[in-house]
């Protein structure tokens, strides 16, 4: 039997920025659960993402 | 274009995370075929050299500055959830008792 | 004493700001009107009695203190169920969002409150704006105020029924394929869909993101212009909102239209168009011609493909937008699920109504592997052709005039068994959304059976000022006054 190798890579990088990619919530690591969240990153109805520069 | 079968409907329902019983599947086979037949009209047009239009306006990238803005108070973030505790959204267990599941 | 609920927003604002009447008196007049007639019409899903009076009192306090008040000071308005408000609920008339309290206000809500409008409550719609009759609401039925056995149109049916029955001076709806203009035509009011990008969509629960726009339904054209002054503008929270300087949409009202070129697209005056509607639209054309407009024939050759393109693009976008309703963070969750994946499936299957599920299925299918090119990509290419048709037509004219709908309001249940027949009802309104251009529907008379008939004006993108100028000129000279229906 012939095999074809298909290799995928999933890369995780923590970017050096103060706010999240789609909203202005802090990326501070030690905050209590569900405190750095807003309508955008919770996917609330009607909320829209704006990309971090 | 193509005809939609019962198994197509079942497959698409799986992708869409919808549960279709027998009656609903039957109905959707008929309706989707009738709607997609109507859409086959688009094949009358030669669009070989036409660019697709993804948006109503020519869009350029819009960015925001990397600045922290206030988050929601946690009570407000959790308020609308069907179940939650003081800190977290809660959901049924992810692995079922037999060890399979999602 | 005059009935304030019969007045236009402009008249109300002048009277309130000028001290002739208090905002509380006006709000009370409208709230009493809701109590008197809305049981029959069913436009309102939520009436905010106490809160409306508190808002009105705040406006009165500002005036008493000699402070400047906003452009909609004391004007009682209603909002479609899909515009997010921190007060009350935002349900999209869906079971899946029953009881949902938004933790934030939509940009449009914020702007309206900042300009001192008084929100009377929320109004009914087709679930997630999917429908043309408001029959797809999971909450309640809404009737056409001119004939309670007929539909008000949709999806902004509650908005149109409310303005027509004088239970709000302005209602804010949304238009994805005609959802403001078609119900405005069926109920005999003015309905404006702005250019894509003119009004922020932040806080508008999305149906099809490349097509949706919020707009006003009003009693007359001046009120529509007034409402646009308040809600339009760049919003940093909506990356697709247009960065244009603030504009006064009332600036060209009253200007002559002599020499303006109005195009009639021959593809819109087809057999499907009812003879009564055709006659009234032709009469409306004559009114504008008498005011000095030059009537020319134009062609929009790809019109017959618009419905197909729309019912591929809109469900595709909807299937992506609605994926978030999984019962975790808000809204309805099915109570009996052994594990989380079963919870997703049961929640969606029970929470979404039949039409919403149909469109999710269609959208998922056209985006699925193997069919993407045949349907979605093909539709996006034809969308380009439809947009080019308008570019071409607007070289020969300034404004395009068409019917808004092929017929007058149909009876409840008449079209609800055949989805395709219901979709064809949007045949004259869909193209404007695909091309992103603005459109307005205006009443142009009534049929023999007393039902309102509307016609539509379209302009180039971001030329709402000329659109409103033309519409206002028509209104001033047409002598079409439907009044308020007997309820």
Coordinates of N, CA and C in Angstrom, one line a residue, chain A residues 17-21 23-25 32-37 39 42 50-53, chain B residues 61-74 76-78 87-89:
Chain A
X17 N 1.3 41.9 23.2 CA 0.5 43.1 23.1 C -0.3 43.2 24.4
X18 N -0.8 44.4 24.6 CA -1.6 44.7 25.8 C -3.0 44.2 25.8
X19 N -3.6 44.3 24.6 CA -5.0 43.9 24.4 C -5.2 42.7 23.5
X20 N -6.4 42.1 23.6 CA -6.6 40.9 22.8 C -6.7 41.3 21.3
X21 N -6.7 40.2 20.4 CA -6.7 40.5 19.0 C -7.9 41.2 18.4
X23 N -10.6 42.6 20.5 CA -11.2 43.6 21.3 C -10.2 44.2 22.3
X24 N -10.7 45.1 23.1 CA -9.7 45.9 23.9 C -9.5 45.3 25.3
X25 N -10.0 44.0 25.5 CA -9.8 43.4 26.8 C -8.3 43.1 27.0
X32 N -8.5 37.0 37.5 CA -9.5 36.0 37.9 C -10.3 35.6 36.6
X33 N -10.9 34.4 36.6 CA -11.7 33.9 35.5 C -12.8 34.8 35.1
X34 N -13.0 35.0 33.8 CA -14.1 35.8 33.2 C -14.1 37.2 33.7
X35 N -13.0 37.8 33.9 CA -12.9 39.2 34.2 C -12.4 40.1 33.1
X36 N -11.5 39.4 32.2 CA -11.0 40.1 31.0 C -11.9 39.7 29.8
X37 N -13.2 40.0 30.0 CA -14.1 39.6 28.9 C -15.1 40.7 28.6
X39 N -18.5 42.1 25.5 CA -19.4 41.5 24.5 C -18.7 40.9 23.2
X42 N -16.9 37.5 24.2 CA -17.9 36.5 24.6 C -18.8 36.1 23.4
X50 N -12.9 44.1 16.0 CA -12.1 45.1 15.3 C -10.6 44.6 15.6
X51 N -9.8 44.5 14.5 CA -8.5 43.9 14.7 C -7.5 44.8 15.3
X52 N -6.7 44.2 16.2 CA -5.6 44.9 16.9 C -4.5 45.2 15.9
X53 N -4.0 46.4 15.9 CA -2.9 46.8 15.0 C -1.7 46.0 15.3
Chain B
X61 N -8.3 47.3 5.4 CA -8.2 46.8 6.7 C -8.4 47.9 7.7
X62 N -9.2 47.7 8.7 CA -9.4 48.7 9.7 C -8.8 48.1 11.0
X63 N -7.9 48.8 11.6 CA -7.3 48.4 12.9 C -7.6 49.3 14.0
X64 N -7.5 48.8 15.2 CA -7.5 49.7 16.4 C -6.2 49.6 17.0
X65 N -5.9 50.6 17.8 CA -4.7 50.7 18.6 C -4.6 49.6 19.6
X66 N -3.5 49.2 20.0 CA -3.3 48.1 21.1 C -3.5 48.8 22.4
X67 N -4.7 49.1 22.7 CA -5.0 49.8 24.0 C -6.0 49.0 24.8
X68 N -5.9 48.9 26.1 CA -6.8 48.1 26.9 C -8.0 49.0 27.2
X69 N -9.2 48.5 26.9 CA -10.4 49.2 27.2 C -11.2 48.4 28.3
X70 N -12.1 49.0 29.0 CA -12.7 48.3 30.2 C -13.4 47.0 29.7
X71 N -13.3 46.0 30.5 CA -14.1 44.7 30.3 C -15.4 44.8 31.0
X72 N -16.3 43.8 30.8 CA -17.5 43.8 31.5 C -17.3 43.4 33.0
X73 N -18.1 43.9 33.9 CA -18.1 43.3 35.2 C -18.5 41.9 35.1
X74 N -17.9 41.0 35.9 CA -18.2 39.6 35.7 C -19.6 39.2 35.9
X76 N -22.2 40.8 35.0 CA -22.9 41.1 33.8 C -22.5 40.1 32.7
X77 N -21.2 39.7 32.6 CA -20.8 38.8 31.6 C -21.5 37.4 31.8
X78 N -21.7 37.0 33.0 CA -22.3 35.7 33.3 C -23.8 35.8 33.4
X87 N -17.9 32.3 39.3 CA -16.8 32.7 38.4 C -16.9 32.3 37.0
X88 N -17.6 31.1 36.8 CA -17.6 30.5 35.4 C -18.9 30.2 34.8
X89 N -18.9 30.1 33.5 CA -20.1 29.5 32.8 C -20.0 28.0 33.1

